[in-house]
XYZ file of N, CA and C in Angstrom:
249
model
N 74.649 151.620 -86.891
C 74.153 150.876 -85.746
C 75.112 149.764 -85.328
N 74.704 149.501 -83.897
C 76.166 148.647 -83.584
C 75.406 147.460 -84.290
N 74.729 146.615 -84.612
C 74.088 145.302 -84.415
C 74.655 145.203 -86.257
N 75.293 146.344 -86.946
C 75.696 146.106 -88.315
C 77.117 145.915 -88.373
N 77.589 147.054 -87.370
C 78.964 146.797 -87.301
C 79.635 145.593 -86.352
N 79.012 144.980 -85.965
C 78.997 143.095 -85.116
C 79.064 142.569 -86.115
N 77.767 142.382 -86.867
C 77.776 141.413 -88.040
C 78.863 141.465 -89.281
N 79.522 142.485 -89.356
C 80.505 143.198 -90.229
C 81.766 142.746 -89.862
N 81.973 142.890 -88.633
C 83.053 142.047 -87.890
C 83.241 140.448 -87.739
N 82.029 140.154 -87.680
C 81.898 138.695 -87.713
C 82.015 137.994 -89.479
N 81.684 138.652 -89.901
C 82.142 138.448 -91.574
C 83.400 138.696 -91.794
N 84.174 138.917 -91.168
C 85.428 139.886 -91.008
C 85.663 140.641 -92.748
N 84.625 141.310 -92.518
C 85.102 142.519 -93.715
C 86.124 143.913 -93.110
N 86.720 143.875 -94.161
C 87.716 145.175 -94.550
C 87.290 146.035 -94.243
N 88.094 147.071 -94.290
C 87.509 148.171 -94.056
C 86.690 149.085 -94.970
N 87.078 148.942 -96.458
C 86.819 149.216 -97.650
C 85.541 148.272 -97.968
N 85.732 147.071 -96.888
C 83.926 146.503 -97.547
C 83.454 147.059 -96.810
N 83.587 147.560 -95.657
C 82.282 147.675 -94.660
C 81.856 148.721 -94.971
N 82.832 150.116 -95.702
C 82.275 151.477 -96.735
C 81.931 151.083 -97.707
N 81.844 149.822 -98.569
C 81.016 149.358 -100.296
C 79.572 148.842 -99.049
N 79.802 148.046 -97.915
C 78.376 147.162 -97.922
C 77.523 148.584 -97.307
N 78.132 149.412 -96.401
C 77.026 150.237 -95.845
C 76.582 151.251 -96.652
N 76.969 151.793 -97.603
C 76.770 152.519 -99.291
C 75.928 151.585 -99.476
N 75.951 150.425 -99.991
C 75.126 149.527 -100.767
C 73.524 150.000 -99.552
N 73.918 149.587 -98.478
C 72.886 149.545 -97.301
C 71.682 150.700 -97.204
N 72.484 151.979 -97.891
C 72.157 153.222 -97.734
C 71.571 153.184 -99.147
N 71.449 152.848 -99.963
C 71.046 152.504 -101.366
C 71.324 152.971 -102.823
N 72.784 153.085 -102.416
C 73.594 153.690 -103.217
C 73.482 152.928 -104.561
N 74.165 153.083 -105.802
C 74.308 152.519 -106.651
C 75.697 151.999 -106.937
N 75.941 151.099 -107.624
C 77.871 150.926 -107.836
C 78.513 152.152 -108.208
N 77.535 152.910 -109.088
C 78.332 154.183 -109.598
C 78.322 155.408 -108.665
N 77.435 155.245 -107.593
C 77.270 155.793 -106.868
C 78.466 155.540 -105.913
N 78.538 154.782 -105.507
C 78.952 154.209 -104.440
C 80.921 154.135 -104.827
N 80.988 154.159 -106.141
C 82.815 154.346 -106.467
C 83.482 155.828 -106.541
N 82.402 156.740 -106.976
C 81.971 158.284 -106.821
C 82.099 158.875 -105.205
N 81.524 157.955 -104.285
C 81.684 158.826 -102.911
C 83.317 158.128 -102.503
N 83.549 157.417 -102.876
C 84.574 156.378 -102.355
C 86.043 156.899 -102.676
N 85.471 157.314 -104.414
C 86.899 157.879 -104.896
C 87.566 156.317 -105.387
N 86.909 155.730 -106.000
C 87.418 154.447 -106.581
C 86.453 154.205 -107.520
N 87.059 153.366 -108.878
C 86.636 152.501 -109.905
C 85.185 151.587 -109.765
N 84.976 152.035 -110.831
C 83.404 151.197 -111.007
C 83.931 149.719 -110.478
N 84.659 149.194 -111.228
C 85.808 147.988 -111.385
C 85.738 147.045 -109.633
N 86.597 148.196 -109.281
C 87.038 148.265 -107.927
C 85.954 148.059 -106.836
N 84.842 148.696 -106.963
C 83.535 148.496 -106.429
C 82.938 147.182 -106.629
N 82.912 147.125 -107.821
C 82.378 145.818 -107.962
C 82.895 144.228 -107.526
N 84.276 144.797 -107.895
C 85.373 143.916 -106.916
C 84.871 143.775 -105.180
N 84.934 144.463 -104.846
C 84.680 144.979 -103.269
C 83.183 144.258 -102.716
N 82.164 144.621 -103.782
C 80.487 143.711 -103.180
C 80.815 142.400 -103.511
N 81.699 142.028 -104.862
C 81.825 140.415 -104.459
C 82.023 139.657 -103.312
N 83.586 140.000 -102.567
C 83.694 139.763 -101.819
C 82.799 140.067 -100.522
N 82.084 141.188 -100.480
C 81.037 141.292 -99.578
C 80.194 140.167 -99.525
N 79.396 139.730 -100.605
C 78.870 139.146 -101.070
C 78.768 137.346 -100.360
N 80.357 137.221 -101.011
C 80.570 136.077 -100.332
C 81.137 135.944 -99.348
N 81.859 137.050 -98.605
C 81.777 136.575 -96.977
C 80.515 136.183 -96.209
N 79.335 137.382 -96.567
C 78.412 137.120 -95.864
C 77.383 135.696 -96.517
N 77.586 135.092 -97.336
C 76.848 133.879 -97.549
C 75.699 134.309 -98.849
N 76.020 135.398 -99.165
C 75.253 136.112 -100.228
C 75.182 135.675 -101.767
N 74.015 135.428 -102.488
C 74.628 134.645 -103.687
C 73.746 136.205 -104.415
N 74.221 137.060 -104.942
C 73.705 138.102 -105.592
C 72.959 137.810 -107.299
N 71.957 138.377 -107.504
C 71.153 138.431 -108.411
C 70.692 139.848 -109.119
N 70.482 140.153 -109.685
C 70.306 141.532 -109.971
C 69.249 141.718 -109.470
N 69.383 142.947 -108.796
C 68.591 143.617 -108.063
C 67.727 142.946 -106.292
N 68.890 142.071 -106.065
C 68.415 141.259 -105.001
C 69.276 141.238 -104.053
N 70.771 141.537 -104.657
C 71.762 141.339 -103.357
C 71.658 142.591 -102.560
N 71.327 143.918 -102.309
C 71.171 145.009 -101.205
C 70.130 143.852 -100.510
N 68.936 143.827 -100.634
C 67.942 143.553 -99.824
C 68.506 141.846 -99.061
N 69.337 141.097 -99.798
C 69.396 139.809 -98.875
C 70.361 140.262 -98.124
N 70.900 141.171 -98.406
C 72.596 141.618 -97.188
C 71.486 142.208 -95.804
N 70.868 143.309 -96.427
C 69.818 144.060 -95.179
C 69.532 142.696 -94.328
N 68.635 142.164 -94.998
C 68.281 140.604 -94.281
C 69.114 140.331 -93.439
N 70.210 139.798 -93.862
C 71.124 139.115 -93.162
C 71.848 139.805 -92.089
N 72.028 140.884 -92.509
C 72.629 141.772 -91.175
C 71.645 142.350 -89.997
N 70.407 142.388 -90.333
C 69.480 142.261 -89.407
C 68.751 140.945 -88.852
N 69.419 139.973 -88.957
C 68.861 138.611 -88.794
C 67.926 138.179 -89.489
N 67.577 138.666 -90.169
C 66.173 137.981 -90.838
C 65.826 137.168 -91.838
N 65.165 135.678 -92.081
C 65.364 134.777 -92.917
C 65.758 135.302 -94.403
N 66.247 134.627 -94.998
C 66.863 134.974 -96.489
C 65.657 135.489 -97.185
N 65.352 136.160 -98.222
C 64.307 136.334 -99.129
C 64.723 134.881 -100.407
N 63.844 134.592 -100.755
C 64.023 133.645 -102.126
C 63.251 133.955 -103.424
N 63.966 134.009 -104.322
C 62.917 134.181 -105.339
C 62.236 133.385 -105.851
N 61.100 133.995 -106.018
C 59.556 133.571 -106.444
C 59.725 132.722 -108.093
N 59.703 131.345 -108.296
C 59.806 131.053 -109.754
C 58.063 131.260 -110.497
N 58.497 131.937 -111.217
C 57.035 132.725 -111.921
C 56.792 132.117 -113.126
């Protein structure tokens, strides 16, 4: 969708992030996602960092896909719940 590839641009991600963030988007896994890519677990993981922190993303397990979705669709941050 264009309104991902704007926000993608405006983060100015790579080209190689904008194939790790839209994998991630699609709900790939890291191992998943170095497997379609043809690159290193390593390398992947390398790659969502920087995703990560272009877009303002502070990742948590199992939280950074859903705050990127957020964010690339405009929508307030999610926060986690202290339980």
């Amino acid at each position: 969708p264009e309104v991902i590839e704007y926000q993608f641009r405006a983060w100015g991600f790579t080209r190689r992030e904008r194939e790790v963030a839209e994998a991630l988007l699609r709900g790939l896994s890291i191992s998943e996602i170095a497997d379609e890519l043809y690159i290193a677990e390593q390398t992947t993981k390398d790659h969502l960092y920087r995703v990560y922190a272009k877009a303002g993303v502070v990742p948590c397990r199992g939280w950074g896909p859903l705050r990127l979705y957020r964010l690339v669709h405009g929508l307030p941050p999610v926060e986690r719940r202290a339980d």
